[in-house]
Tab-separated table of C-alpha atoms and ligand atoms in Angstrom:
chain	number	residue	atom	x	y	z
B	339	MET	CA	-58.209	13.911	11.645
B	340	THR	CA	-60.860	11.319	12.585
B	341	ALA	CA	-61.175	7.549	12.939
B	342	GLY	CA	-62.924	5.244	10.480
B	343	LEU	CA	-65.506	2.581	11.268
B	344	PRO	CA	-64.543	-0.439	13.381
B	345	PRO	CA	-62.726	-2.771	10.939
B	346	ASP	CA	-65.210	-5.643	11.382
B	347	CYS	CA	-67.884	-3.459	9.753
B	348	TYR	CA	-66.195	-4.508	6.520
B	349	PHE	CA	-66.262	-8.297	6.967
B	350	ASP	CA	-68.657	-9.347	9.748
B	351	GLU	CA	-71.694	-11.102	8.244
B	352	SER	CA	-74.040	-10.242	11.118
B	353	LEU	CA	-73.233	-6.520	10.826
B	354	HIS	CA	-73.693	-6.847	7.087
B	355	ALA	CA	-77.147	-8.369	7.658
B	356	ARG	CA	-78.054	-5.442	9.944
B	357	GLU	CA	-76.906	-2.986	7.297
B	358	MET	CA	-79.065	-4.672	4.664
B	359	GLU	CA	-82.039	-4.439	7.024
B	360	ASP	CA	-81.425	-0.905	8.308
B	361	ILE	CA	-80.187	0.740	5.119
B	362	PHE	CA	-80.768	-1.112	1.859
B	363	ARG	CA	-84.281	-2.299	2.693
B	364	LYS	CA	-85.320	1.112	4.005
B	365	GLN	CA	-83.658	3.696	1.759
B	366	TRP	CA	-84.368	4.695	-1.821
B	367	ILE	CA	-81.902	2.754	-3.978
B	368	PHE	CA	-80.992	3.768	-7.533
B	369	VAL	CA	-81.800	0.948	-9.983
B	370	GLY	CA	-81.295	2.434	-13.449
B	371	LEU	CA	-82.452	4.995	-15.976
B	372	LYS	CA	-85.908	5.216	-17.545
B	373	ARG	CA	-84.352	4.678	-20.955
B	374	GLN	CA	-83.424	1.137	-19.884
B	375	VAL	CA	-87.095	0.189	-19.419
B	376	SER	CA	-88.736	2.499	-21.935
B	377	GLY	CA	-90.595	-0.152	-23.966
B	378	HIS	CA	-93.393	-2.590	-23.093
B	379	GLN	CA	-91.927	-5.658	-21.324
B	380	ASP	CA	-88.463	-4.118	-20.876
B	381	TYR	CA	-87.085	-5.096	-17.507
B	382	LEU	CA	-84.169	-4.725	-15.103
B	383	ALA	CA	-83.399	-7.264	-12.392
B	384	ARG	CA	-81.580	-6.108	-9.265
B	385	THR	CA	-80.829	-7.378	-5.785
B	386	ILE	CA	-81.503	-4.815	-3.077
B	387	GLY	CA	-80.474	-5.664	0.458
B	388	GLY	CA	-80.373	-9.337	-0.562
B	389	VAL	CA	-83.909	-9.207	-2.006
B	390	PRO	CA	-84.325	-10.035	-5.718
B	391	ILE	CA	-86.391	-7.402	-7.523
B	392	VAL	CA	-87.615	-7.001	-11.073
B	393	ILE	CA	-88.444	-3.584	-12.498
B	394	GLN	CA	-90.689	-4.081	-15.501
B	395	ASN	CA	-92.559	-1.952	-18.001
B	396	PHE	CA	-96.172	-3.123	-18.493
B	397	HIS	CA	-97.625	-1.095	-21.378
B	398	GLY	CA	-95.875	2.046	-20.132
B	399	GLU	CA	-96.501	1.418	-16.408
B	400	LEU	CA	-93.343	0.756	-14.435
B	401	ARG	CA	-93.551	-1.672	-11.530
B	402	ALA	CA	-91.048	-3.024	-9.008
B	403	LEU	CA	-92.006	-6.589	-8.053
B	404	HIS	CA	-90.470	-9.421	-6.069
B	405	ASN	CA	-88.423	-11.524	-8.471
B	406	VAL	CA	-89.497	-14.785	-6.788
B	407	CYS	CA	-92.230	-16.961	-8.249
B	408	SER	CA	-95.345	-17.519	-6.123
B	409	HIS	CA	-95.547	-21.158	-7.251
B	410	ARG	CA	-92.370	-22.842	-5.990
B	411	HIS	CA	-90.079	-19.864	-5.514
B	412	SER	CA	-87.922	-19.942	-8.623
B	413	ARG	CA	-86.250	-16.687	-9.557
B	414	ILE	CA	-88.311	-15.322	-12.404
B	415	ARG	CA	-85.766	-13.074	-14.114
B	416	THR	CA	-82.288	-14.499	-14.400
B	417	ALA	CA	-80.642	-11.837	-16.598
B	418	ASP	CA	-79.873	-8.298	-15.389
B	419	SER	CA	-81.961	-6.800	-18.167
B	420	GLY	CA	-83.993	-7.764	-21.195
B	421	CYS	CA	-87.451	-7.706	-22.726
B	422	GLY	CA	-90.295	-10.215	-22.535
B	423	PRO	CA	-93.368	-11.255	-20.570
B	424	LEU	CA	-92.892	-11.704	-16.829
B	425	GLN	CA	-92.928	-15.489	-16.943
B	426	CYS	CA	-91.295	-17.946	-14.563
B	427	PRO	CA	-88.830	-20.227	-16.378
B	428	TYR	CA	-89.714	-23.270	-14.205
B	429	HIS	CA	-93.399	-24.058	-14.903
B	430	GLY	CA	-94.382	-20.997	-16.898
B	431	TRP	CA	-96.551	-18.960	-14.532
B	432	THR	CA	-97.019	-15.525	-16.080
B	433	TYR	CA	-97.597	-12.337	-14.099
B	434	ASP	CA	-99.379	-9.084	-14.885
B	435	ALA	CA	-98.678	-5.514	-13.770
B	436	ARG	CA	-100.323	-6.180	-10.391
B	437	GLY	CA	-97.942	-9.111	-9.894
B	438	VAL	CA	-100.894	-11.511	-10.178
B	439	PRO	CA	-100.179	-14.901	-11.826
B	440	VAL	CA	-102.801	-14.503	-14.523
B	441	GLY	CA	-101.343	-17.255	-16.703
B	442	ILE	CA	-101.047	-20.615	-14.913
B	443	PRO	CA	-100.538	-23.571	-17.259
B	444	GLY	CA	-103.135	-26.261	-16.474
B	445	ASN	CA	-104.781	-24.145	-13.772
B	446	ARG	CA	-108.175	-25.813	-14.077
B	447	GLU	CA	-106.970	-29.418	-13.681
B	448	HIS	CA	-104.027	-28.889	-11.290
B	449	PHE	CA	-104.967	-25.948	-9.042
B	450	GLY	CA	-108.470	-24.745	-9.769
B	451	PHE	CA	-107.610	-21.206	-8.669
B	452	SER	CA	-110.361	-18.619	-8.913
B	453	GLU	CA	-109.451	-15.051	-9.875
B	454	GLU	CA	-109.484	-14.155	-6.198
B	455	GLN	CA	-107.108	-16.984	-5.335
B	456	LYS	CA	-104.753	-15.846	-8.068
B	457	VAL	CA	-104.786	-12.331	-6.601
B	458	GLU	CA	-103.886	-13.828	-3.205
B	459	ARG	CA	-100.743	-15.196	-4.873
B	460	ALA	CA	-99.599	-11.848	-6.271
B	461	LEU	CA	-95.906	-10.979	-6.155
B	462	ARG	CA	-94.937	-8.427	-3.541
B	463	ARG	CA	-94.862	-4.943	-4.975
B	464	PHE	CA	-92.346	-2.282	-3.940
B	465	GLU	CA	-92.176	1.490	-4.102
B	466	LEU	CA	-90.773	2.754	-7.413
B	467	GLU	CA	-90.303	6.431	-8.195
B	468	PRO	CA	-88.501	8.402	-10.851
B	469	CYS	CA	-86.594	11.629	-10.397
B	470	GLY	CA	-86.247	12.800	-13.987
B	471	GLU	CA	-84.608	9.879	-15.794
B	472	PHE	CA	-83.325	8.293	-12.579
B	473	LEU	CA	-85.330	5.389	-11.133
B	474	PHE	CA	-85.283	4.542	-7.440
B	475	VAL	CA	-86.833	1.632	-5.534
B	476	ARG	CA	-87.622	1.436	-1.834
B	477	LEU	CA	-88.462	-1.960	-0.350
B	478	SER	CA	-90.020	-0.617	2.824
B	479	PRO	CA	-93.615	0.595	2.394
B	480	ASP	CA	-92.890	3.409	4.864
B	481	GLY	CA	-90.223	6.062	4.979
B	482	ASN	CA	-89.159	9.381	3.515
B	483	SER	CA	-90.421	10.407	0.120
B	484	LEU	CA	-87.838	10.273	-2.665
B	485	SER	CA	-87.684	14.075	-2.763
B	486	GLU	CA	-87.026	14.181	0.993
B	487	HIS	CA	-84.297	11.591	0.566
B	488	LEU	CA	-82.631	13.469	-2.294
B	489	GLY	CA	-83.045	16.968	-0.857
B	490	SER	CA	-81.431	19.513	-3.166
B	491	TYR	CA	-80.023	16.672	-5.279
B	492	ALA	CA	-83.515	16.153	-6.722
B	493	GLU	CA	-82.936	19.341	-8.710
B	494	LEU	CA	-79.492	18.053	-9.735
B	495	LEU	CA	-80.965	14.812	-11.093
B	496	SER	CA	-83.695	16.733	-12.937
B	497	HIS	CA	-81.057	18.959	-14.495
B	498	LEU	CA	-78.914	15.976	-15.518
B	499	SER	CA	-82.002	14.335	-17.023
B	500	GLU	CA	-82.260	17.253	-19.464
B	501	HIS	CA	-78.755	16.561	-20.742
B	502	PHE	CA	-78.252	12.791	-20.434
B	503	GLY	CA	-80.185	9.593	-20.917
B	504	GLN	CA	-81.541	9.863	-24.454
B	505	THR	CA	-78.674	7.959	-26.019
B	506	ALA	CA	-77.311	4.509	-25.223
B	507	PRO	CA	-74.320	4.309	-22.888
B	508	ILE	CA	-70.897	4.124	-24.488
B	509	ASP	CA	-69.974	1.531	-21.874
B	510	GLU	CA	-71.887	-0.521	-19.334
B	511	GLN	CA	-70.576	-3.308	-17.123
B	512	SER	CA	-71.094	-5.202	-13.879
B	513	ILE	CA	-67.823	-6.183	-12.251
B	514	PRO	CA	-67.483	-8.368	-9.145
B	515	TRP	CA	-65.262	-6.834	-6.473
B	516	GLU	CA	-63.813	-8.881	-3.628
B	517	THR	CA	-64.655	-6.118	-1.176
B	518	ASN	CA	-67.376	-4.992	1.160
B	519	TRP	CA	-69.632	-2.547	-0.717
B	520	LYS	CA	-68.522	0.338	1.537
B	521	ILE	CA	-64.905	-0.054	0.406
B	522	GLY	CA	-66.156	0.531	-3.136
B	523	VAL	CA	-68.081	3.654	-2.136
B	524	GLU	CA	-65.111	4.964	-0.161
B	525	SER	CA	-62.844	4.496	-3.182
B	526	VAL	CA	-64.721	7.289	-4.968
B	527	LEU	CA	-65.095	9.610	-1.983
B	528	GLU	CA	-61.555	10.930	-1.942
B	529	ALA	CA	-58.999	12.044	-4.504
B	530	TYR	CA	-56.077	11.366	-2.146
B	531	HIS	CA	-55.330	8.034	-3.873
B	532	VAL	CA	-55.320	9.509	-7.378
B	533	ALA	CA	-51.616	10.466	-7.308
B	534	THR	CA	-50.594	6.895	-6.448
B	535	VAL	CA	-53.256	4.518	-7.773
B	536	HIS	CA	-54.057	6.506	-10.933
B	537	HIS	CA	-50.638	8.060	-11.448
B	538	ASP	CA	-50.611	7.468	-15.205
B	539	SER	CA	-54.357	7.392	-15.905
B	540	PHE	CA	-56.510	9.906	-14.001
B	541	GLN	CA	-53.870	12.051	-12.321
B	542	PRO	CA	-52.630	13.667	-15.582
B	543	LEU	CA	-56.159	15.010	-16.214
B	544	LEU	CA	-56.528	16.894	-12.940
B	545	ALA	CA	-55.147	20.231	-11.751
B	546	ALA	CA	-56.524	20.213	-8.181
B	547	THR	CA	-59.358	18.903	-6.023
B	548	LEU	CA	-61.413	21.347	-3.985
B	549	HIS	CA	-63.140	20.866	-0.648
B	550	HIS	CA	-66.272	18.800	-0.495
B	551	GLU	CA	-69.802	19.950	0.177
B	552	ARG	CA	-72.439	18.117	2.128
B	553	GLN	CA	-76.174	17.871	1.402
B	554	GLY	CA	-77.685	15.758	4.184
B	555	ASP	CA	-76.331	12.223	3.729
B	556	HIS	CA	-74.978	13.075	0.271
B	557	THR	CA	-71.730	14.812	-0.718
B	558	SER	CA	-70.027	16.378	-3.705
B	559	THR	CA	-66.631	17.619	-4.729
B	560	ILE	CA	-65.075	19.387	-7.693
B	561	SER	CA	-61.743	18.473	-9.253
B	562	LEU	CA	-60.362	21.088	-11.605
B	563	LEU	CA	-59.436	19.741	-15.019
B	564	ARG	CA	-56.212	20.811	-16.688
B	565	ASP	CA	-56.614	23.382	-19.479
B	566	GLU	CA	-55.640	20.948	-22.217
B	567	VAL	CA	-58.247	18.454	-20.959
B	568	CYS	CA	-60.942	21.141	-21.078
B	569	GLN	CA	-59.886	21.975	-24.631
B	570	TRP	CA	-60.033	18.291	-25.655
B	571	TRP	CA	-63.552	18.004	-24.279
B	572	ASP	CA	-64.706	21.272	-25.860
B	573	LYS	CA	-63.534	20.049	-29.238
B	574	ALA	CA	-65.134	16.622	-28.746
B	575	ALA	CA	-68.427	18.205	-27.624
B	576	ARG	CA	-68.467	20.421	-30.728
B	577	ARG	CA	-67.722	17.547	-33.090
B	578	LEU	CA	-70.248	15.233	-31.461
B	579	LYS	CA	-72.898	18.019	-31.192
B	580	LEU	CA	-73.364	17.298	-27.512
B	581	HIS	CA	-76.069	19.096	-25.549
B	582	ARG	CA	-73.666	19.390	-22.639
B	583	SER	CA	-74.548	20.823	-19.271
B	584	PRO	CA	-73.069	24.323	-18.970
B	585	ARG	CA	-73.296	24.059	-15.185
B	586	PHE	CA	-70.379	21.639	-14.847
B	587	GLU	CA	-67.043	22.719	-16.279
B	588	ASN	CA	-64.672	20.421	-14.422
B	589	TYR	CA	-64.824	16.923	-12.948
B	590	ASP	CA	-67.811	17.147	-10.622
B	591	HIS	CA	-68.506	14.195	-8.400
B	592	PHE	CA	-71.661	13.463	-6.414
B	593	SER	CA	-72.365	10.682	-3.969
B	594	ILE	CA	-75.986	9.848	-3.195
B	595	PHE	CA	-76.401	7.746	-0.079
B	596	PRO	CA	-76.039	4.875	0.202
B	597	ASN	CA	-74.331	3.615	-2.969
B	598	LEU	CA	-74.746	5.790	-6.066
B	599	ALA	CA	-71.833	7.828	-7.429
B	600	ILE	CA	-72.192	10.275	-10.318
B	601	GLY	CA	-69.135	11.668	-12.106
B	602	LEU	CA	-69.464	14.498	-14.624
B	603	THR	CA	-66.640	15.459	-16.954
B	604	ARG	CA	-66.909	18.984	-18.411
B	605	GLY	CA	-70.723	18.581	-18.436
B	606	SER	CA	-70.293	16.225	-21.415
B	607	LEU	CA	-69.804	12.777	-19.910
B	608	MET	CA	-71.725	11.217	-17.040
B	609	SER	CA	-70.646	8.096	-15.250
B	610	LEU	CA	-73.136	6.329	-12.973
B	611	GLN	CA	-71.710	3.801	-10.546
B	612	THR	CA	-73.376	1.718	-7.868
B	613	TYR	CA	-71.582	-0.511	-5.401
B	614	GLU	CA	-74.043	-3.292	-4.720
B	615	PRO	CA	-73.606	-5.513	-1.659
B	616	VAL	CA	-73.451	-9.278	-2.221
B	617	THR	CA	-71.976	-10.568	1.050
B	618	ALA	CA	-69.946	-8.850	3.770
B	619	THR	CA	-66.829	-9.281	1.630
B	620	ARG	CA	-68.165	-9.243	-1.922
B	621	SER	CA	-69.900	-6.607	-4.008
B	622	VAL	CA	-70.636	-5.706	-7.601
B	623	LEU	CA	-69.641	-2.458	-9.263
B	624	ARG	CA	-72.331	-1.683	-11.816
B	625	TYR	CA	-71.628	1.281	-14.051
B	626	GLN	CA	-72.694	3.016	-17.199
B	627	MET	CA	-70.994	5.867	-19.057
B	628	LEU	CA	-73.159	8.260	-21.038
B	629	LEU	CA	-72.201	11.082	-23.338
B	630	ALA	CA	-74.554	14.067	-23.241
B	631	ASN	CA	-77.569	13.900	-25.546
B	632	VAL	CA	-76.982	14.956	-29.128
B	633	LEU	CA	-78.428	18.332	-30.124
B	634	PRO	CA	-81.601	17.859	-32.177
B	635	ASP	CA	-81.318	17.655	-35.965
B	636	MET	CA	-77.528	17.630	-35.898
B	637	PRO	CA	-75.817	14.975	-38.013
B	638	VAL	CA	-72.843	13.410	-36.224
B	639	ASP	CA	-69.891	11.722	-37.907
B	640	GLY	CA	-70.179	8.113	-36.688
B	641	ALA	CA	-66.445	7.417	-37.039
B	642	VAL	CA	-65.560	10.446	-34.897
B	643	ALA	CA	-68.153	9.433	-32.302
B	644	ARG	CA	-66.719	5.908	-32.125
B	645	SER	CA	-63.126	7.035	-31.781
B	646	VAL	CA	-63.989	9.518	-28.996
B	647	ALA	CA	-66.073	6.866	-27.220
B	648	ASP	CA	-63.324	4.235	-27.546
B	649	SER	CA	-60.692	6.434	-25.956
B	650	ILE	CA	-63.000	7.335	-23.044
B	651	VAL	CA	-64.052	3.726	-22.496
B	652	ASP	CA	-60.481	2.422	-22.444
B	653	SER	CA	-59.240	5.041	-20.038
B	654	ASN	CA	-62.239	4.616	-17.719
B	655	ARG	CA	-61.818	0.831	-17.639
B	656	THR	CA	-58.174	1.282	-16.689
B	657	ILE	CA	-59.106	3.649	-13.847
B	658	LEU	CA	-61.819	1.315	-12.520
B	659	SER	CA	-59.510	-1.658	-12.643
B	660	GLU	CA	-56.881	0.302	-10.685
B	661	ASP	CA	-59.553	1.166	-8.105
B	662	ARG	CA	-60.602	-2.471	-7.802
B	663	VAL	CA	-57.043	-3.657	-7.169
B	664	ALA	CA	-56.414	-0.974	-4.521
B	665	SER	CA	-59.780	-1.620	-2.862
B	666	GLU	CA	-59.246	-5.393	-2.740
B	667	LEU	CA	-55.878	-4.853	-1.063
B	668	ALA	CA	-57.602	-2.708	1.571
B	669	GLN	CA	-60.205	-5.436	2.092
B	670	GLN	CA	-57.482	-8.054	2.550
B	671	GLY	CA	-55.747	-5.954	5.190
B	672	LEU	CA	-58.908	-5.169	7.139
B	673	ARG	CA	-59.139	-8.605	8.760
B	674	HIS	CA	-55.751	-8.006	10.346
B	675	ALA	CA	-56.351	-4.403	11.391
B	676	CYS	CA	-55.468	-3.625	15.003
B	677	ARG	CA	-57.005	-0.150	15.049
B	678	ARG	CA	-59.555	1.898	13.168
B	679	ALA	CA	-58.571	3.674	9.958
B	680	THR	CA	-57.221	7.224	10.145
B	681	LEU	CA	-59.043	9.742	7.980
B	682	GLY	CA	-57.365	12.989	6.946
B	683	ILE	CA	-59.080	16.293	6.204
B	684	ASN	CA	-59.002	15.350	2.523
B	685	GLU	CA	-61.099	12.259	3.364
B	686	GLY	CA	-63.976	14.268	4.835
B	687	ARG	CA	-66.561	12.760	2.485
B	688	ILE	CA	-65.822	9.336	3.963
B	689	ARG	CA	-66.487	10.761	7.426
B	690	VAL	CA	-69.876	12.082	6.248
B	691	PHE	CA	-70.613	8.656	4.738
B	692	HIS	CA	-69.764	6.938	8.036
B	693	GLU	CA	-71.936	9.346	10.003
B	694	ALA	CA	-74.864	8.573	7.727
B	695	LEU	CA	-74.244	4.816	8.018
B	696	ILE	CA	-74.197	4.970	11.808
B	697	ARG	CA	-77.284	7.159	11.952
B	698	HIS	CA	-79.225	4.616	9.886
B	699	SER	CA	-77.612	1.470	11.334
B	700	PRO	CA	-76.413	2.304	14.871
B	701	ASP	CA	-74.850	-1.159	15.432
B	702	LEU	CA	-72.025	-0.111	13.103
B	703	GLY	CA	-70.791	2.487	15.559
B	704	ASN	CA	-71.720	0.798	18.816
B	705	ARG	CA	-68.563	-1.174	19.376
B	706	ALA	CA	-65.082	-0.527	20.660
K	2284	FES	S1	-91.679	-22.165	-9.684
K	2284	FES	FE1	-92.407	-20.639	-11.007
K	2284	FES	S2	-93.864	-21.586	-12.208
K	2284	FES	FE2	-93.216	-23.120	-10.847
K	2285	FE2	FE1	-59.986	5.912	-7.974
């Protein structure tokens, strides 16, 4: 049995600001899959550690740039994703792959910028690296390489990239949670709550949850699926011609520090979830659910595919909504906590998460 973090780590704005500085602006943060920015001018907009970022494809080159116009600081991208030239909506400055405002309406009469002066006004550029299909951004110019950060999970992501990511997600949403981002992460790091919170939704699918494993700052666990659930998935995978991963036969869950969670069901379904900080007491759960790629040259019955997808999407939305309610109740209670949380042996992944947080942001652990 161990103690959790000091309760104010979940609502104090100054600690939150330290965390953004020490963790989110220094670590590799998952931003999406290559498929989401596979075409010229496709983009994703994200906020990392409070900093607005745009990830954009420029003729096949992916760049992570500051999503703040060099002219008078408007946000450039306002949607989470889309396709189009990188152009500020306020006065129309347009940026190239270097982040240079190459298109400035009325430049000659209003500014008279030379090429060199335009280059001086380039958007900040950030580190962007793929691991297979998975894209990560690091705001700090210095730090571990992505492969050092991922450790043995780099091989995991490469393996998953062979089986997922070629087809569009069956569901994709961003949901505001009235919780600190860590409450969201912690909600997926233990199966202790499944019997109560997910009594009628997730619990009936599981036979048992095994001990967790640790890989540096990251952790994993396996929950055994009931036989009838395995049979349902085997039938669905056959009918949908899924190129499933043979490595994962149960419900395998991976947490990649700080805020990415990957759930794999029978090697056939992958859920990607990030808990993105907004303020000390608000976050956004962003998720996508992907079925495994379809085997090449295999015709799939569209009606069957839709009915399988619909049942998965509905049940997953129910589970996530149950998690949000439980997590928001925990957030509400935290302000009134008179002692640290108590973590059981079955909550060991949360302990690993806290150790990593404190190692990267020592202020979190430095108080009574
Ligand atoms: S603020 Fe972006 S073009 Fe003026
Ligand atoms: Fe849950």
